Coordinates of C-alpha atoms in Angstrom, one line a residue:
Chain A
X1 CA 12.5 15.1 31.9
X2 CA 9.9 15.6 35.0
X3 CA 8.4 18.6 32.9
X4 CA 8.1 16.7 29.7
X5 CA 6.4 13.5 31.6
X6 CA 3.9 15.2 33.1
X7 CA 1.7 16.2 30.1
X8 CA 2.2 13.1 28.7
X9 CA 0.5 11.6 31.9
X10 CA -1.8 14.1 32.0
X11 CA -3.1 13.6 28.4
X12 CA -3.1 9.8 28.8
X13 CA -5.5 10.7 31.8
X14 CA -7.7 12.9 30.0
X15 CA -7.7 10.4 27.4
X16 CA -9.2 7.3 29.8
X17 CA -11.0 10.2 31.8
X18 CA -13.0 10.8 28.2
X19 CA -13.7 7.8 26.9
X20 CA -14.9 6.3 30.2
X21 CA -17.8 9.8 30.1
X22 CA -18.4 8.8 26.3
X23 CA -19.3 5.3 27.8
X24 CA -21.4 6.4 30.3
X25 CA -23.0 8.6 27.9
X26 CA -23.4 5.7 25.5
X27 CA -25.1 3.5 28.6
X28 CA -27.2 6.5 29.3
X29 CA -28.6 7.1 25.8
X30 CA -29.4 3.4 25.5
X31 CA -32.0 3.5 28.1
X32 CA -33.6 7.0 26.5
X33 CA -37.2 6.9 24.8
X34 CA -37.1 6.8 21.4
X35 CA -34.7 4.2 20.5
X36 CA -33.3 4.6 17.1
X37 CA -35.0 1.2 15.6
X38 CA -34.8 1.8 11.7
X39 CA -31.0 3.0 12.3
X40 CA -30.1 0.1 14.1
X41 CA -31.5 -2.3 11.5
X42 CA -29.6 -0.1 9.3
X43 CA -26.6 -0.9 11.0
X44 CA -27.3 -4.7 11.2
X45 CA -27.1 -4.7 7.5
X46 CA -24.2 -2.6 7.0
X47 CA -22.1 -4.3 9.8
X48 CA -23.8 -8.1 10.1
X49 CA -24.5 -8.5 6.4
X50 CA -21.9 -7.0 4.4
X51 CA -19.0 -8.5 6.4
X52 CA -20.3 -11.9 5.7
X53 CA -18.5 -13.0 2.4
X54 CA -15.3 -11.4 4.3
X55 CA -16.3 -13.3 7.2
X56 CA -17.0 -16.6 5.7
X57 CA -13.7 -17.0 2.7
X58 CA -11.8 -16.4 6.2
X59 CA -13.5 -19.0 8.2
X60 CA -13.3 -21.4 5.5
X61 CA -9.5 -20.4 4.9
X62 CA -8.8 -20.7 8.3
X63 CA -10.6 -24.0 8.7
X64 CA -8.7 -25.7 5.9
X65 CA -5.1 -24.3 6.6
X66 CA -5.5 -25.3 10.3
X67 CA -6.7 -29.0 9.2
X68 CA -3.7 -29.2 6.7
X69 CA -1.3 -27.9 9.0
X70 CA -2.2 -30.0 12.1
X71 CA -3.0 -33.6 9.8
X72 CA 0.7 -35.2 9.3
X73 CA 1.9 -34.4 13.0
X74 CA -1.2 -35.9 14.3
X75 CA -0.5 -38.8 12.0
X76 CA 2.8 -39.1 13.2
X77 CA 1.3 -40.1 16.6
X78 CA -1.4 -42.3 15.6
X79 CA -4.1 -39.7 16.5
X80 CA -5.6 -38.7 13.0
X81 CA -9.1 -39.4 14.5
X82 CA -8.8 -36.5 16.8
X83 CA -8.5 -34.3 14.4
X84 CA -12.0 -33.2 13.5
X85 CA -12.1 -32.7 17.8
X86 CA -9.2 -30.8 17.9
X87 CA -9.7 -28.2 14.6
X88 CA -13.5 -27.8 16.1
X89 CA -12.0 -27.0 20.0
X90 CA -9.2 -24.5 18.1
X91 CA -11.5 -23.4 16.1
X92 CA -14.6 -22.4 18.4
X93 CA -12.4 -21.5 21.8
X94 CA -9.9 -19.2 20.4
X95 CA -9.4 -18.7 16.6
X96 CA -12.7 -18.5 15.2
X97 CA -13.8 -15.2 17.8
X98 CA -10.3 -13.7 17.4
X99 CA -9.7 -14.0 13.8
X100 CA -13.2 -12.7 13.2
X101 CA -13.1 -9.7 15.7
X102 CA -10.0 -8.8 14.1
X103 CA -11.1 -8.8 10.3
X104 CA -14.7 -7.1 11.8
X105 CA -12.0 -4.2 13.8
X106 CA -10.4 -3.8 10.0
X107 CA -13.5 -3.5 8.2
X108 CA -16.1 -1.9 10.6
X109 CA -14.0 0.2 13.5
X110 CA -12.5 1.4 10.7
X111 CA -15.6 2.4 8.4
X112 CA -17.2 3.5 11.7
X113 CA -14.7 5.7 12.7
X114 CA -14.2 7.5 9.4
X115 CA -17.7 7.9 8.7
X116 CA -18.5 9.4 12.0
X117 CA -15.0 11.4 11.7
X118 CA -15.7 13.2 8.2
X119 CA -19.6 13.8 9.6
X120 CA -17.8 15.3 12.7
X121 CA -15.4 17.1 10.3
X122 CA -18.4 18.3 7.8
X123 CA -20.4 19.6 10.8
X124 CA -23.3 17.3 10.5
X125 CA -22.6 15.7 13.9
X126 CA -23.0 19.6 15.2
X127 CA -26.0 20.3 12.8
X128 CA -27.5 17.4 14.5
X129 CA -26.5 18.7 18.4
X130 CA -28.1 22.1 17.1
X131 CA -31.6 21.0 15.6
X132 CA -31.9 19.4 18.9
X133 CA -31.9 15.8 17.7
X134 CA -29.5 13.4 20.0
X135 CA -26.7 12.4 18.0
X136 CA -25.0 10.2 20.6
X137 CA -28.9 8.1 20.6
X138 CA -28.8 8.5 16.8
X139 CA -24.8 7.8 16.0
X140 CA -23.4 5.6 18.6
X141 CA -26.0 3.7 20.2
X142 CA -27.3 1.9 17.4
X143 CA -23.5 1.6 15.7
X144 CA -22.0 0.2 19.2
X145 CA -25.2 -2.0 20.0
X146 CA -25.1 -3.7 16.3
X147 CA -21.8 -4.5 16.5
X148 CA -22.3 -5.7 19.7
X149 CA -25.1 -7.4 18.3
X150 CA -23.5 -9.0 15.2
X151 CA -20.0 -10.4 15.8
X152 CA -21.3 -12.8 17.8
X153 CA -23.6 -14.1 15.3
X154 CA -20.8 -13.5 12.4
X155 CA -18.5 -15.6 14.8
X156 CA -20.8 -18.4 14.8
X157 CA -21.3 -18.7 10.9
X158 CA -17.2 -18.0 10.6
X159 CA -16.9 -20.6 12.6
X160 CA -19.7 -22.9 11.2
X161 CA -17.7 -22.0 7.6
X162 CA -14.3 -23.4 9.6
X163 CA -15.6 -26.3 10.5
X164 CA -16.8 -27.5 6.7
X165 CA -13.2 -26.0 5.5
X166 CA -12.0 -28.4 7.7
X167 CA -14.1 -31.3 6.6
X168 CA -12.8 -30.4 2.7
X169 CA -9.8 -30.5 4.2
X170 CA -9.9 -33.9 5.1
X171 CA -11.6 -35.2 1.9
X172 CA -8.5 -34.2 0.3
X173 CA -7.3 -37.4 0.8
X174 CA -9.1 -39.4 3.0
X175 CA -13.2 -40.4 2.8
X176 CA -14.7 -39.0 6.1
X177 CA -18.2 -39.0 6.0
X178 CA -19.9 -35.8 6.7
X179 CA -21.9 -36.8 9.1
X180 CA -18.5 -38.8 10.7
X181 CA -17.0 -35.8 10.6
X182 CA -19.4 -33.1 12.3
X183 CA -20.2 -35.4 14.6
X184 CA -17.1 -35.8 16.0
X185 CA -16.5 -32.3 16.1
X186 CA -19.0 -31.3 18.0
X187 CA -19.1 -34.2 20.5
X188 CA -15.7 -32.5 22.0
X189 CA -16.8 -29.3 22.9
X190 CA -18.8 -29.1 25.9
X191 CA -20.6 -25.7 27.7
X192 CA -17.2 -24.3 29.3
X193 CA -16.3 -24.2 25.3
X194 CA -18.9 -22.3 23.6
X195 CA -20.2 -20.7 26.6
X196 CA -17.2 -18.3 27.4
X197 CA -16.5 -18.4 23.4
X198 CA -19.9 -16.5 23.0
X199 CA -19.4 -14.2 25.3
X200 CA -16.0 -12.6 25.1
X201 CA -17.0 -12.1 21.1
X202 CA -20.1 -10.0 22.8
X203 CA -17.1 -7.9 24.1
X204 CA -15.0 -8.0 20.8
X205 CA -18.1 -6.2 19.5
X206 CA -18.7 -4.2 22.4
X207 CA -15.1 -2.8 21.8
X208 CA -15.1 -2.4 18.0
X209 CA -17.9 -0.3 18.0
X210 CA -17.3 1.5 21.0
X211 CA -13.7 2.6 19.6
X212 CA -15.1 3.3 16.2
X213 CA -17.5 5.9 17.6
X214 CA -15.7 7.4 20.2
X215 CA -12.6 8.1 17.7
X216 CA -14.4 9.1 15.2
X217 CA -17.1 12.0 17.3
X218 CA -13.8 12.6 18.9
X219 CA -11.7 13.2 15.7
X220 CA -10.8 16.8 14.9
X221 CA -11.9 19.1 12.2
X222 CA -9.7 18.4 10.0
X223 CA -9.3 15.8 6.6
X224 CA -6.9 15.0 8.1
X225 CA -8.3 13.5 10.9
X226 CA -10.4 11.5 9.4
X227 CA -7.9 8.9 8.5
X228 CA -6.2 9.3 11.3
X229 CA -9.6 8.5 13.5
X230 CA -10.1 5.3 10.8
X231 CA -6.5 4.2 11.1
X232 CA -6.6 5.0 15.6
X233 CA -9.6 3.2 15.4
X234 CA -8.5 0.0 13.7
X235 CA -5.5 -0.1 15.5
X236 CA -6.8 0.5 19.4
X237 CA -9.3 -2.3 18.6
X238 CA -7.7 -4.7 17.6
X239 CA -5.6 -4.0 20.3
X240 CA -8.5 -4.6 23.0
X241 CA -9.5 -7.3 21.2
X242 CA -6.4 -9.3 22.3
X243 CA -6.3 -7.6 26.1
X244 CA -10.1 -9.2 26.1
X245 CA -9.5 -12.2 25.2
X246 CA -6.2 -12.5 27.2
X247 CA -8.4 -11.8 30.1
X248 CA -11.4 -13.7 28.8
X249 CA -9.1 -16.8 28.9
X250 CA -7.9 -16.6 32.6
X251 CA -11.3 -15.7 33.6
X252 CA -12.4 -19.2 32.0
X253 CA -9.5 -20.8 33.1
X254 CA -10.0 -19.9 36.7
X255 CA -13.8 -20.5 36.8
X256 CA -13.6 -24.1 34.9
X257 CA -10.5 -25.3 37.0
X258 CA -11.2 -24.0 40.0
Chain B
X1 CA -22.1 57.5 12.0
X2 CA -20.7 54.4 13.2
X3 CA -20.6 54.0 17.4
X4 CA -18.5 51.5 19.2
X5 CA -19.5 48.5 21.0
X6 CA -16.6 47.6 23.0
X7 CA -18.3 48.3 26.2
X8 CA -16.4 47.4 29.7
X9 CA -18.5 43.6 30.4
X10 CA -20.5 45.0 33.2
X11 CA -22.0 47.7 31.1
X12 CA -25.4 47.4 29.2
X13 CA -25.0 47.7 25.1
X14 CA -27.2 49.8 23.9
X15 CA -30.8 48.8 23.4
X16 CA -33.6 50.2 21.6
X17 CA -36.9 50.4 23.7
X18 CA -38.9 49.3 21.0
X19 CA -37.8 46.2 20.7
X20 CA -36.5 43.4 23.3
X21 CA -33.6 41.6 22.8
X22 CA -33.6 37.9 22.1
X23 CA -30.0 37.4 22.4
X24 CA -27.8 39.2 24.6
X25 CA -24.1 38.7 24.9
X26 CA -21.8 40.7 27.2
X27 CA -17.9 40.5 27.8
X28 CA -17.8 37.5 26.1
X29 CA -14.2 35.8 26.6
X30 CA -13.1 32.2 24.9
X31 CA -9.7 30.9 24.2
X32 CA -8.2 27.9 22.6
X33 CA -5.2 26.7 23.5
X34 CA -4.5 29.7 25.6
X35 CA -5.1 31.8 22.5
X36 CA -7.7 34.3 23.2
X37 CA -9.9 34.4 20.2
X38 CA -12.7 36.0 21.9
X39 CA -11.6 39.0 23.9
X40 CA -14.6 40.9 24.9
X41 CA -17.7 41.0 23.0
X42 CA -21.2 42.6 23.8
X43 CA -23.6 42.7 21.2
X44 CA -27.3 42.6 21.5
X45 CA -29.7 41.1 18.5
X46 CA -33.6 42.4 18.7
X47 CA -36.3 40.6 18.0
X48 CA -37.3 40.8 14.2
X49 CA -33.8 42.3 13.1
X50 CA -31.0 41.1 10.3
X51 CA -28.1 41.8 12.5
X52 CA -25.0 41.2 10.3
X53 CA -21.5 40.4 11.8
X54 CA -18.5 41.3 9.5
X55 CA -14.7 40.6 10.2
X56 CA -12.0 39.2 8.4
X57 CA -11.8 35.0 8.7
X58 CA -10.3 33.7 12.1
X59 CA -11.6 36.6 13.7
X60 CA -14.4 34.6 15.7
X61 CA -16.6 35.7 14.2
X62 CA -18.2 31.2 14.4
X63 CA -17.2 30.8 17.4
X64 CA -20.0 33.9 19.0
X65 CA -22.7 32.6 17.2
X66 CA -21.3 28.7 18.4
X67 CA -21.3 29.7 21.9
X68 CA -24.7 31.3 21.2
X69 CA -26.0 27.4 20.3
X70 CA -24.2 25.8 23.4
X71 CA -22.2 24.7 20.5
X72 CA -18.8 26.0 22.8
X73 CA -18.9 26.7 25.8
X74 CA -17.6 30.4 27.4
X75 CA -14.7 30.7 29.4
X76 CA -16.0 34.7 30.8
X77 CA -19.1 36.7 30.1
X78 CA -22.5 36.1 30.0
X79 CA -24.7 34.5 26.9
X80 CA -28.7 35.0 27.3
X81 CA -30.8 33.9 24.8
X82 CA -34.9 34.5 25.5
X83 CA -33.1 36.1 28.8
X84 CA -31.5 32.5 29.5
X85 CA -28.1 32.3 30.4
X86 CA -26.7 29.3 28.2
X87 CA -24.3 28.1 30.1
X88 CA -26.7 27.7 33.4
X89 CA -29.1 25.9 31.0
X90 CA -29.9 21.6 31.7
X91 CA -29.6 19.5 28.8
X92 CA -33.2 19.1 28.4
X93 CA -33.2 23.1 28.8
X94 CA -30.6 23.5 26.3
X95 CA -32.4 20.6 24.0
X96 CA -35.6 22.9 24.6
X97 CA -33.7 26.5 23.5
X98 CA -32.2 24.7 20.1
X99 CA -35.9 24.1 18.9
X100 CA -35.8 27.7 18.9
X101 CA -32.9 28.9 17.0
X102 CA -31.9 27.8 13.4
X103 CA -27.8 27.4 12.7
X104 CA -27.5 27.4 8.8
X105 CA -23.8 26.0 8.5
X106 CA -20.9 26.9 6.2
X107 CA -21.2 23.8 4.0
X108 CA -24.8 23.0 5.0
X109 CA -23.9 20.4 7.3
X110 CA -26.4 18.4 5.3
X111 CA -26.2 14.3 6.3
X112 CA -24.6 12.9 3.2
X113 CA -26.4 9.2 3.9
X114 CA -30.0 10.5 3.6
X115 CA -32.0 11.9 0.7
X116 CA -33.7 15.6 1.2
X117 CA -36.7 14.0 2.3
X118 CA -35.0 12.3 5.1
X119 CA -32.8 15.5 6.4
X120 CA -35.8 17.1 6.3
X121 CA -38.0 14.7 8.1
X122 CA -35.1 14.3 10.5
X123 CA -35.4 17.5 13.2
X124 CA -39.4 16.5 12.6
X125 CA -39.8 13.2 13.4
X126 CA -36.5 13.3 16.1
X127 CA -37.2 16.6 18.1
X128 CA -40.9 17.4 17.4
X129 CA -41.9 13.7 17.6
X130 CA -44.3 14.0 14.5
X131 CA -45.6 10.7 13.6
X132 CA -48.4 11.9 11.2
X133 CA -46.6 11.0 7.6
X134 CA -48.9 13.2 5.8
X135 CA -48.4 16.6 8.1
X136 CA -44.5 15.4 8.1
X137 CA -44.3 15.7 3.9
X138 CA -46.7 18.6 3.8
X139 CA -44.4 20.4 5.9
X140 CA -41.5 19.4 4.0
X141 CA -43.1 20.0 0.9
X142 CA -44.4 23.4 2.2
X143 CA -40.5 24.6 3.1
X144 CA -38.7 23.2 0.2
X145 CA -41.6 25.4 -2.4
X146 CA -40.2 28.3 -0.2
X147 CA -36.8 27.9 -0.9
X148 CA -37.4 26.9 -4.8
X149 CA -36.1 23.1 -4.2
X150 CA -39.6 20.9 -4.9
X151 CA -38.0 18.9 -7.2
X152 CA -34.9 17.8 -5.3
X153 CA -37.1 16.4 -2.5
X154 CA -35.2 12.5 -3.3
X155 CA -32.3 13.8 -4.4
X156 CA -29.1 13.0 -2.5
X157 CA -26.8 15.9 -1.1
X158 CA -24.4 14.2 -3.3
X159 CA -26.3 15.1 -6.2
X160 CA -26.5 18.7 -5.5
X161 CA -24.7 21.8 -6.4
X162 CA -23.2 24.3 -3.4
X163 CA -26.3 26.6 -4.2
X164 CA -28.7 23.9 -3.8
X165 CA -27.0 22.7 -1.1
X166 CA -27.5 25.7 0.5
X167 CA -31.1 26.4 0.5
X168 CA -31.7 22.6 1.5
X169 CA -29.4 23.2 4.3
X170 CA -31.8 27.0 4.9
X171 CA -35.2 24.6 4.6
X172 CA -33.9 22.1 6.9
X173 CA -33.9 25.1 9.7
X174 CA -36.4 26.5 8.9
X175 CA -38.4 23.4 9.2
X176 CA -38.6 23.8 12.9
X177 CA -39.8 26.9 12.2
X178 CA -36.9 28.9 14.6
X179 CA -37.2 32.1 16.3
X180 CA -33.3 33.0 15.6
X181 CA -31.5 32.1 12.7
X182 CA -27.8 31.8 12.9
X183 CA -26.2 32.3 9.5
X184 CA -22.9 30.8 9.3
X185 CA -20.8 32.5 6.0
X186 CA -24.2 31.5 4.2
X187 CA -22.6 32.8 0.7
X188 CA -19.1 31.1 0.9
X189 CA -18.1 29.3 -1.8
X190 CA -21.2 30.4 -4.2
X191 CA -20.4 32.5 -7.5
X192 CA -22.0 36.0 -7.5
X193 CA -25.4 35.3 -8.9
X194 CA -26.0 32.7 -6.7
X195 CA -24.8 34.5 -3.2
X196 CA -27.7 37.5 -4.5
X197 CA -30.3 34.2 -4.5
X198 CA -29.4 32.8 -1.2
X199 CA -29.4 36.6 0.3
X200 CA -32.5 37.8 -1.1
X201 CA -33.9 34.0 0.0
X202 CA -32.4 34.8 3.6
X203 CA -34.3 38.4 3.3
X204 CA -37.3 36.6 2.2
X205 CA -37.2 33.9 4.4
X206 CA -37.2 36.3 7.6
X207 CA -40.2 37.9 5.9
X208 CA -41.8 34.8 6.2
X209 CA -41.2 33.2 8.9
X210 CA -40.4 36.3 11.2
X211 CA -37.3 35.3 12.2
X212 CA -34.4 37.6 14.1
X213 CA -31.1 37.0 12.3
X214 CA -27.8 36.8 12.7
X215 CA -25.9 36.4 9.6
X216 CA -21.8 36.2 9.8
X217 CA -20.0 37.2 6.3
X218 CA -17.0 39.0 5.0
X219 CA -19.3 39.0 1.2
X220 CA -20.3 42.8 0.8
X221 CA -23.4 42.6 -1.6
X222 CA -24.9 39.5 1.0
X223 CA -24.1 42.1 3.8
X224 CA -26.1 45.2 2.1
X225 CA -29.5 42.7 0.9
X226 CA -29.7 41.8 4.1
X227 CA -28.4 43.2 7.0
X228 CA -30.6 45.8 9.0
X229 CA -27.3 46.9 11.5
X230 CA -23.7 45.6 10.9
X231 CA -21.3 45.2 13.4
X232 CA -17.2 44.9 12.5
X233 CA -15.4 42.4 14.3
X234 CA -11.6 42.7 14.5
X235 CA -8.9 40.7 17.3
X236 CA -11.8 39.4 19.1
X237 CA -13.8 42.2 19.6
X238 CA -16.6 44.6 17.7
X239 CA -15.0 47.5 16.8
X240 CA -18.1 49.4 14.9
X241 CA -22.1 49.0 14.8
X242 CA -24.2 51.0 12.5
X243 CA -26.2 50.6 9.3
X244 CA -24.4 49.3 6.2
X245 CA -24.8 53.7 4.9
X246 CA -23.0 54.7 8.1
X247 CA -20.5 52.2 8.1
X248 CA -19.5 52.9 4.6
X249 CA -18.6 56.4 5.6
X250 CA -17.2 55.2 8.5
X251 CA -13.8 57.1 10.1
X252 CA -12.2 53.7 10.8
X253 CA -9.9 52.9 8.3
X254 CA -10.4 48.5 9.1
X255 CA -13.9 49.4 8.8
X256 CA -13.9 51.4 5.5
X257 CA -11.8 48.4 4.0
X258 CA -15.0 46.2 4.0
X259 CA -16.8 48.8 2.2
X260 CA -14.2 49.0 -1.0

C-alpha cells in the first residue's frame, strides 16, 4: 500500500513542482525584449472575436431563462419590480463570469492545448527551441496574456447580452420600458459588485490559458496525446475556474463585510 | 577496413590533424525510464565533413544528434560543440550555439499556421532581429532558388507534398546560414526519386554553404550521395566507422546487412 502511495505522491509533486517553473517561466518571458505584438493580436482575434457569437446566444440564453425562471416566485411575493435588480446582481456577480469562463475553458483551453500539443507532437515547438527563437515568448505568452486579456471583456458583452435577454424576457408579457428596465438594473449593483466581478474573470483567463499551454507544451509525442492534452486541459480549467471563484467569493465576502 | 569506435569514455576518438573537430562527443550515456538507450558513444564530426550515422530505428541514433542541440540533456559523458561543453552552456549561451547549427527534422517540423514566407522569415526576424523587409525577402528568396521551391514562397505547409516539405524545412535552416547541419532521417517517407533529390540537394547544399554534416539514415543510396565517413550504430553504441567502400566489405556481419 505504502509502496504504491508513494509515487502517486511523488508524481502529484512533480506535477505542481512543473507547472509552478512553467509559470515562472511564463512571468519571466513576459518581461523579455521583443514582445510578440502581431501574435498577440493574433490571438485576440482567435480567442476574443471568435468566441463572441458563442459568448453572446449564451448570455442571452442565460439572461432569458433566469428572468423566466425567477418571474412567478417573485410574483408570488409581490416583488416583480425587483426583478430587473435581482437578474442584473445574478447575473454580473456570479453567473455571467462563470458561465462564460466555462464555455471560453471548452472552446479555447481546449483549442489551446491541442494546437500547442500536435505542434509539440510534430516537433515544431522543438524546431523552434533549435533555430534559437523563444517558443515559450512566442507560444505562451501572447496565448496566456490574450486570454487573460479577453474574458474579461467577453464577460462584460455576455453579460451586457444577459441583461437585454432579460429585458425580452419581461416583454413577454408585461410592457417594461427599456429605459425602465436598464435602469433599474443597474441602479442595484454598486462597486463591491462589478469590481471583484472584473477581477476574478482576469483570473478565469489567467487560468484557461495558462492550462491550455502548459498541457499542451507538456503533452507527449504521441497522437494520442494530443486529445488527451485538449480533453486535460478543458477539464483542469474548468476545474480552477470554480476553486477561483469559490475563493474569489470569500475574499469579497470578507473584505465587503468586514 | 572498418575500425571501431567504442573507445573506453576517457579516451580520445581518433582525429585527423588536418581538420578540427566541431563536435566532439565522448562516453555519451542517456536513459529513459531507466532504459539505457545511449550506452557509450564517442564520435567526432570535422569541420567540412558529411559524417553519416547508420543504425536500425530505436537505436538512438535522434536522440545523439538531440543531445547535440541541447534538445536532451546527458545523463554521462561529455558533448562539445565549437569545444563547448553543452551541458555547461547559459541559456543565452545555448540560444548563441543554436544560431550555429541547423536541425533538419523528420517531418520538417515546418509551423503549419504560417505560409513559407513566414517560416522562413521566422528564425530571421526572431533570432537575427532583421527588421530590413527587403534584405528579409531577398534572403528568403535567395534560399528557396537554392533549394528549387521559388514558387511555393505563399504556399501553406498544408499545400505541400513530403518532398516539398522537405526542402522548405532544408531552406528554413539553412536560412541562418548554420555551421553544422543536423539531418534527422532527411529521406523518410519520400519515394526513391525524390530521396536521390533531397540527397544530392543535402550534397549540394554543404557545397554551398560549407556546412559540416551530420546526417542520421537507415536509406542506403541517401547514405552513399552523401556521406564522406559512416559510422553503424547498434544497442546504443557505434560499432564501425569507415567510408561507405570499407564498410561494405566490412567483416561485421550487422554491419554488412546495411550494405545488402
Amino acid at each position: 500500500m505504502a509502496e504504491q502511495a508513494i509515487p502517486a505522491w511523488k508524481k502529484t509533486f512533480e506535477e505542481a513542482g512543473s507547472q509552478i517553473l512553467f509559470f515562472g517561466s511564463f512571468l519571466r518571458n513576459i518581461f523579455k525584449s521583443g514582445f510578440e505584438w502581431s501574435e498577440f493580436i493574433r490571438q485576440c482575434y482567435e480567442i476574443g472575436y471568435k468566441s463572441l457569437t458563442l459568448v453572446g446566444l449564451t448570455g442571452f440564453i442565460m439572461g432569458l431563462v433566469l428572468t423566466l425562471q425567477s418571474r412567478p416566485t417573485l410574483a408570488d411575493f409581490g416583488a416583480e419590480s425587483w426583478l430587473p435588480g435581482m437578474v442584473s446582481l445574478s447575473i454580473v456577480r456570479e453567473i455571467g463570469p462563470v458561465i462564460t469562463a466555462i464555455i471560453c475553458a471548452g472552446r479555447v483551453a481546449s483549442s489551446i492545448g491541442a494546437e500547442l500539443g500536435s505542434m509539440n507532437v510534430t516537433e515544431q515547438v522543438d524546431a523552434m527551441e533549435v533555430s534559437g527563437a523563444n517558443p515559450m515568448q512566442y507560444l505562451v505568452v501572447t496565448r496566456v496574456l490574450a486570454t487573460t486579456l479577453m474574458i474579461p471583456i467577453l464577460t462584460f458583452i455576455s453579460d451586457a447580452v444577459a441583461l437585454f435577454g432579460g429585458f425580452l424576457a419581461v416583454n413577454i408579457d408585461g410592457k417594461v420600458s427599456f429605459y425602465l428596465y436598464f435602469t433599474k438594473s443597474i441602479a442595484v449593483l454598486g462597486f463591491s459588485d462589478i469590481f471583484p466581478a472584473t477581477i476574478k474573470t482576469v483570473f478565469f483567463g489567467l487560468a484557461i490559458g495558462f492550462i491550455g499551454c502548459y498541457k499542451g507544451i507538456n503533452s507527449n509525442k504521441g497522437t494520442e496525446s494530443v486529445g488527451l492534452a485538449a480533453n486535460s486541459a478543458v477539464v483542469t480549467s474548468s476545474l480552477w475556474i470554480f476553486v477561483i471563484d469559490a475563493i474569489a467569493v470569500q475574499l469579497t465576502n470578507i473584505l465587503a463585510y468586514h | 577496413m572498418a575500425t571501431l569506435v567504442n573507445h573506453p569514455s576517457n579516451e580520445a576518438a581518433p582525429t585527423s590533424p588536418a581538420k578540427e573537430n566541431v563536435v566532439e562527443i565522448r562516453g555519451l550515456k542517456k536513459a529513459f525510464n531507466g532504459f539505457e538507450v545511449l550506452k557509450n558513444i564517442n564520435v567526432d564530426l570535422k569541420r567540412g565533413e558529411n559524417l553519416v550515422v547508420l543504425g536500425k530505428s530505436g537505436q538512438g541514433k535522434s536522440v545523439t544528434i538531440k543531445c547535440i542541440v541541447g534538445l536532451l540533456t546527458k545523463d554521462e559523458g561529455s558533448v562539445k560543440v565549437f569545444n563547448e561543453e553543452v551541458s555547461d552552456l547559459s541559456d543565452e549561451g545555448l540560444k548563441k550555439l543554436r544560431t550555429k547549427i541547423g536541425f533538419l527534422f523528420q517531418n520538417s517540423a515546418l509551423y503549419d499556421s504560417m505560409t513559407v514566407r513566414e517560416n522562413l522569415s521566422f528564425p530571421l526576424t526572431r533570432v537575427l532581429k532583421l527588421k530590413d523587409q527587403a534584405e528579409i525577402n531577398s534572403r528568403i528568396e535567395e534560399v528557396l532558388e537554392g533549394v528549387g521551391l521559388l514558387d511555393a514562397i505563399d504556399k501553406m505547409p498544408s499545400d505541400l507534398s513530403g518532398g516539398m516539405r522537405k526542402r522548405i524545412g532544408l531552406a528554413r535552416t539553412l536560412i541562418m546560414q548554420p555551421e553544422i547541419m543536423l539531418y534527422d532521417e532527411p529521406t523518410t517517407g519520400l519515394d526513391p526519386i525524390t530521396s536521390k533529390e533531397i540527397s544530392q540537394l543535402i550534397l549540394e547544399m554543404q557545397k554551398k554553404y560549407k556546412t559540416s554534416s551530420i546526417i542520421i539514415t537507415h536509406d542506403m543510396p541517401c547514405a552513399q550521395i552523401t556521406a564522406d565517413r559512416i559510422v553503424v550504430m547498434n544497442d546504443g553504441e557505434y560499432i564501425a566507422e569507415g567510408t561507405y567502400k570499407e564498410l561494405e566489405n566490412s567483416e561485421n556481419e550487422l554491419v554488412r546487412a546495411f550494405f545488402k
